Structures are given as C-alpha cells and as structure tokens.
mmCIF file of N, CA and C and ligand atoms in Angstrom:
data_model
loop_
_atom_site.group_PDB
_atom_site.id
_atom_site.type_symbol
_atom_site.label_atom_id
_atom_site.label_comp_id
_atom_site.label_asym_id
_atom_site.label_seq_id
_atom_site.Cartn_x
_atom_site.Cartn_y
_atom_site.Cartn_z
ATOM 1 N N MET A 1 181.178 200.892 131.293
ATOM 2 C CA MET A 1 180.292 201.248 130.637
ATOM 3 C C MET A 1 180.448 202.224 129.823
ATOM 4 N N SER A 2 180.251 203.723 130.641
ATOM 5 C CA SER A 2 180.380 205.205 129.962
ATOM 6 C C SER A 2 182.071 204.886 129.462
ATOM 7 N N ASP A 3 182.948 204.188 129.970
ATOM 8 C CA ASP A 3 184.281 204.645 129.362
ATOM 9 C C ASP A 3 184.192 204.207 127.727
ATOM 10 N N ASP A 4 182.976 202.735 127.548
ATOM 11 C CA ASP A 4 183.670 202.228 126.095
ATOM 12 C C ASP A 4 182.554 203.097 125.784
ATOM 13 N N MET A 5 181.822 204.099 126.028
ATOM 14 C CA MET A 5 180.918 204.873 124.957
ATOM 15 C C MET A 5 181.612 205.976 125.124
ATOM 16 N N ASP A 6 182.722 206.398 126.016
ATOM 17 C CA ASP A 6 183.658 207.994 125.392
ATOM 18 C C ASP A 6 184.982 207.153 123.970
ATOM 19 N N ARG A 7 184.832 206.376 124.381
ATOM 20 C CA ARG A 7 186.078 205.345 123.554
ATOM 21 C C ARG A 7 185.805 205.250 121.865
ATOM 22 N N ALA A 8 183.892 204.702 122.028
ATOM 23 C CA ALA A 8 183.546 204.849 121.054
ATOM 24 C C ALA A 8 183.157 205.764 119.909
ATOM 25 N N GLN A 9 182.722 207.169 120.586
ATOM 26 C CA GLN A 9 182.487 208.746 120.159
ATOM 27 C C GLN A 9 183.948 208.949 119.625
ATOM 28 N N GLU A 10 184.744 208.895 120.931
ATOM 29 C CA GLU A 10 185.979 209.243 120.193
ATOM 30 C C GLU A 10 186.330 208.885 118.485
ATOM 31 N N ARG A 11 186.510 207.369 118.483
ATOM 32 C CA ARG A 11 187.009 206.671 117.897
ATOM 33 C C ARG A 11 186.326 207.158 116.619
ATOM 34 N N GLU A 12 184.608 207.483 116.513
ATOM 35 C CA GLU A 12 183.602 207.511 115.371
ATOM 36 C C GLU A 12 184.623 209.103 115.398
ATOM 37 N N ALA A 13 184.565 210.149 115.750
ATOM 38 C CA ALA A 13 185.080 211.170 115.707
ATOM 39 C C ALA A 13 186.188 211.366 114.631
ATOM 40 N N GLU A 14 187.504 210.371 115.034
ATOM 41 C CA GLU A 14 188.774 210.103 114.565
ATOM 42 C C GLU A 14 188.570 209.675 113.501
ATOM 43 N N MET A 15 187.560 208.577 113.011
ATOM 44 C CA MET A 15 187.378 208.060 111.816
ATOM 45 C C MET A 15 186.894 209.497 110.935
ATOM 46 N N ARG A 16 185.774 209.905 111.155
ATOM 47 C CA ARG A 16 185.207 210.979 110.571
ATOM 48 C C ARG A 16 186.181 212.276 110.184
ATOM 49 N N GLY A 17 187.104 212.365 111.113
ATOM 50 C CA GLY A 17 188.088 213.439 110.939
ATOM 51 C C GLY A 17 188.891 212.441 108.756
ATOM 52 N N ASP A 18 189.454 211.647 109.499
ATOM 53 C CA ASP A 18 189.939 211.031 108.472
ATOM 54 C C ASP A 18 189.066 210.959 107.315
ATOM 55 N N ALA A 19 188.254 210.711 107.640
ATOM 56 C CA ALA A 19 187.385 210.326 106.013
ATOM 57 C C ALA A 19 187.231 211.912 105.646
ATOM 58 N N LEU A 20 187.223 213.337 106.159
ATOM 59 C CA LEU A 20 187.230 214.653 106.093
ATOM 60 C C LEU A 20 188.680 214.401 105.401
ATOM 61 N N ARG A 21 189.390 214.658 105.559
ATOM 62 C CA ARG A 21 190.678 214.745 105.674
ATOM 63 C C ARG A 21 191.124 214.230 103.925
ATOM 64 N N GLU A 22 190.404 213.072 103.803
ATOM 65 C CA GLU A 22 191.212 211.721 102.739
ATOM 66 C C GLU A 22 190.508 212.685 101.738
ATOM 67 N N VAL A 23 188.540 213.187 102.130
ATOM 68 C CA VAL A 23 188.126 213.718 100.779
ATOM 69 C C VAL A 23 189.165 214.720 100.107
ATOM 70 N N LYS A 24 189.312 216.188 101.241
ATOM 71 C CA LYS A 24 189.848 216.941 101.221
ATOM 72 C C LYS A 24 191.067 216.725 100.229
ATOM 73 N N LEU A 25 192.064 215.882 100.509
ATOM 74 C CA LEU A 25 193.933 215.702 100.028
ATOM 75 C C LEU A 25 193.854 215.318 98.799
ATOM 76 N N VAL A 26 193.076 213.859 98.713
ATOM 77 C CA VAL A 26 193.013 213.948 97.380
ATOM 78 C C VAL A 26 191.649 213.800 97.019
ATOM 79 N N PRO A 27 192.026 214.807 96.462
ATOM 80 C CA PRO A 27 190.404 215.526 95.394
ATOM 81 C C PRO A 27 190.373 214.408 93.710
ATOM 82 N N THR A 28 188.943 214.049 93.866
ATOM 83 C CA THR A 28 188.821 213.563 92.354
ATOM 84 C C THR A 28 189.911 213.128 91.461
ATOM 85 N N LEU A 29 190.891 212.431 91.778
ATOM 86 C CA LEU A 29 192.241 212.009 90.799
ATOM 87 C C LEU A 29 191.545 211.852 89.561
ATOM 88 N N LYS A 30 191.587 212.657 88.226
ATOM 89 C CA LYS A 30 191.204 211.758 86.863
ATOM 90 C C LYS A 30 192.460 211.008 86.379
ATOM 91 N N PRO A 31 191.622 210.366 85.616
ATOM 92 C CA PRO A 31 192.932 208.822 85.646
ATOM 93 C C PRO A 31 193.467 209.833 84.123
ATOM 94 N N CYS A 32 194.725 209.484 84.257
ATOM 95 C CA CYS A 32 195.519 210.323 82.980
ATOM 96 C C CYS A 32 196.799 209.384 82.384
ATOM 97 N N GLY A 33 196.140 207.927 82.408
ATOM 98 C CA GLY A 33 197.260 207.332 81.565
ATOM 99 C C GLY A 33 198.694 206.467 82.143
ATOM 100 N N LEU A 34 198.512 207.574 83.527
ATOM 101 C CA LEU A 34 199.671 207.140 84.104
ATOM 102 C C LEU A 34 199.513 206.654 85.890
ATOM 103 N N CYS A 35 199.638 205.814 86.516
ATOM 104 C CA CYS A 35 199.637 205.623 88.140
ATOM 105 C C CYS A 35 199.933 206.896 88.982
ATOM 106 N N TYR A 36 199.724 207.066 89.472
ATOM 107 C CA TYR A 36 199.742 208.688 90.464
ATOM 108 C C TYR A 36 200.737 208.520 91.466
ATOM 109 N N ASN A 37 201.082 207.133 91.777
ATOM 110 C CA ASN A 37 202.052 206.835 92.656
ATOM 111 C C ASN A 37 203.726 206.407 92.152
ATOM 112 N N CYS A 38 203.386 205.664 91.025
ATOM 113 C CA CYS A 38 204.696 205.496 90.121
ATOM 114 C C CYS A 38 204.844 205.531 88.985
ATOM 115 N N GLY A 39 204.121 205.979 88.291
ATOM 116 C CA GLY A 39 204.041 206.422 87.017
ATOM 117 C C GLY A 39 204.010 205.566 86.191
ATOM 118 N N GLU A 40 203.431 204.218 86.278
ATOM 119 C CA GLU A 40 203.953 203.421 85.344
ATOM 120 C C GLU A 40 202.317 203.662 84.327
ATOM 121 N N PRO A 41 202.103 203.601 82.532
ATOM 122 C CA PRO A 41 201.560 203.343 82.262
ATOM 123 C C PRO A 41 200.443 202.284 81.994
ATOM 124 N N ILE A 42 198.945 203.129 82.794
ATOM 125 C CA ILE A 42 198.099 201.816 83.006
ATOM 126 C C ILE A 42 196.865 202.526 81.805
ATOM 127 N N THR A 43 195.943 201.259 81.844
ATOM 128 C CA THR A 43 195.300 201.822 80.537
ATOM 129 C C THR A 43 193.549 202.206 81.573
ATOM 130 N N SER A 44 193.174 202.526 83.217
ATOM 131 C CA SER A 44 192.272 202.924 83.140
ATOM 132 C C SER A 44 192.453 202.760 85.168
ATOM 133 N N GLY A 45 191.741 203.649 85.566
ATOM 134 C CA GLY A 45 191.707 204.071 86.941
ATOM 135 C C GLY A 45 193.247 205.315 87.086
ATOM 136 N N GLU A 46 193.821 205.502 87.805
ATOM 137 C CA GLU A 46 194.094 206.338 88.367
ATOM 138 C C GLU A 46 195.576 205.501 88.929
ATOM 139 N N PHE A 47 195.562 204.006 89.441
ATOM 140 C CA PHE A 47 196.595 203.843 90.344
ATOM 141 C C PHE A 47 196.844 202.288 89.623
ATOM 142 N N CYS A 48 198.393 201.774 89.531
ATOM 143 C CA CYS A 48 197.920 200.595 88.754
ATOM 144 C C CYS A 48 197.374 199.049 89.911
ATOM 145 N N ASP A 49 197.547 199.426 91.439
ATOM 146 C CA ASP A 49 197.009 198.580 91.421
ATOM 147 C C ASP A 49 196.411 199.269 93.308
ATOM 148 N N ALA A 50 196.124 198.357 94.130
ATOM 149 C CA ALA A 50 195.740 198.897 95.529
ATOM 150 C C ALA A 50 196.841 199.287 96.290
ATOM 151 N N ASP A 51 197.881 198.496 96.153
ATOM 152 C CA ASP A 51 198.973 198.728 96.669
ATOM 153 C C ASP A 51 199.622 200.477 96.173
ATOM 154 N N CYS A 52 199.738 200.221 95.074
ATOM 155 C CA CYS A 52 200.211 201.989 94.895
ATOM 156 C C CYS A 52 198.752 203.028 95.165
ATOM 157 N N ARG A 53 197.921 202.932 95.173
ATOM 158 C CA ARG A 53 196.579 203.529 95.461
ATOM 159 C C ARG A 53 197.008 203.776 97.208
ATOM 160 N N ASP A 54 197.203 202.686 98.074
ATOM 161 C CA ASP A 54 197.489 203.293 99.520
ATOM 162 C C ASP A 54 198.647 203.717 99.770
ATOM 163 N N ASP A 55 199.470 203.196 99.049
ATOM 164 C CA ASP A 55 201.206 204.084 99.498
ATOM 165 C C ASP A 55 200.562 205.732 99.301
ATOM 166 N N TYR A 56 200.138 205.956 97.696
ATOM 167 C CA TYR A 56 199.622 207.126 97.549
ATOM 168 C C TYR A 56 198.985 208.277 98.816
ATOM 169 N N GLU A 57 197.828 207.174 98.731
ATOM 170 C CA GLU A 57 197.626 207.989 100.363
ATOM 171 C C GLU A 57 197.937 208.042 101.198
ATOM 172 N N ARG A 58 198.474 206.827 101.779
ATOM 173 C CA ARG A 58 199.509 207.347 103.101
ATOM 174 C C ARG A 58 200.743 208.580 102.545
ATOM 175 N N LEU A 59 201.280 208.859 101.511
ATOM 176 C CA LEU A 59 201.938 209.645 101.560
ATOM 177 C C LEU A 59 201.533 210.852 101.624
ATOM 178 N N GLN A 60 200.052 211.399 101.432
ATOM 179 C CA GLN A 60 199.173 212.217 101.436
ATOM 180 C C GLN A 60 199.240 212.618 102.615
ATOM 181 N N LYS A 61 198.735 211.522 103.716
ATOM 182 C CA LYS A 61 198.408 212.213 105.096
ATOM 183 C C LYS A 61 199.645 212.054 105.521
ATOM 184 N N ARG A 62 200.856 211.382 105.058
ATOM 185 C CA ARG A 62 202.282 212.176 105.707
ATOM 186 C C ARG A 62 202.702 213.684 105.698
ATOM 187 N N LEU A 63 202.295 214.219 104.491
ATOM 188 C CA LEU A 63 202.784 215.430 103.762
ATOM 189 C C LEU A 63 201.950 216.239 104.465
ATOM 190 N N ALA A 64 200.385 216.163 104.702
ATOM 191 C CA ALA A 64 199.306 216.914 105.672
ATOM 192 C C ALA A 64 199.704 217.303 106.604
ATOM 193 N N GLN A 65 200.186 216.344 107.398
ATOM 194 C CA GLN A 65 200.334 216.290 109.119
ATOM 195 C C GLN A 65 202.127 216.113 109.294
ATOM 196 N N PRO A 66 202.636 216.629 109.041
ATOM 197 C CA PRO A 66 204.450 216.145 109.140
ATOM 198 C C PRO A 66 204.608 216.033 110.362
ATOM 199 N N PHE A 67 203.967 216.828 111.668
ATOM 200 C CA PHE A 67 204.655 216.791 112.759
ATOM 201 C C PHE A 67 203.060 215.863 113.436
ATOM 202 N N ALA A 68 202.438 215.116 113.233
ATOM 203 C CA ALA A 68 201.895 214.073 114.333
ATOM 204 C C ALA A 68 202.254 212.744 114.197
ATOM 205 N N GLY A 69 202.925 212.730 115.435
ATOM 206 C CA GLY A 69 202.900 211.219 116.000
ATOM 207 C C GLY A 69 204.875 211.070 115.207
ATOM 208 N N GLY A 70 205.185 212.102 114.449
ATOM 209 C CA GLY A 70 206.605 210.952 114.107
ATOM 210 C C GLY A 70 206.526 210.007 113.339
HETATM 211 ZN ZN1 ZN B 101 201.194 202.150 90.717
#
C-alpha cells in the first residue's frame, strides 16, 4: 500500500519536473512561417505537424540532459 503511494508521489514529482523543464526549454516559440523542426514553410503555428513538434521537443530535451541515461 505505502509502496504504491511512494511510487505515485515519485511519478508526480517526475512529471512536474518534466513540465517545468519543458516550459523552460521551449519558451513560447513564435510562428515564423517555417516549421521549427524541419524548416518547411507553414502558414500557421510553429510546426508543420504534431510529429515535428514531438521531434523538436524530444531533441530539446536530449540536448538539455546529454548525460541522462544514454
Ligand atoms: Zn516540420
């Protein structure tokens, strides 16, 4: 029982940490007419699709913690 509680709290802290990192890492990108991930011309938003957004966020995270986990 208490094990589950510990794990839940741990995971919550982890998630909160991720969220904080994300906010810091990906500060409000401004739409610039190009996809931030692949550079494709786009008419709105910051990425041409969700895949590019995910790629970009993953890359930012990896760059931010180069020694984490390999
Ligand atoms: Zn793209």
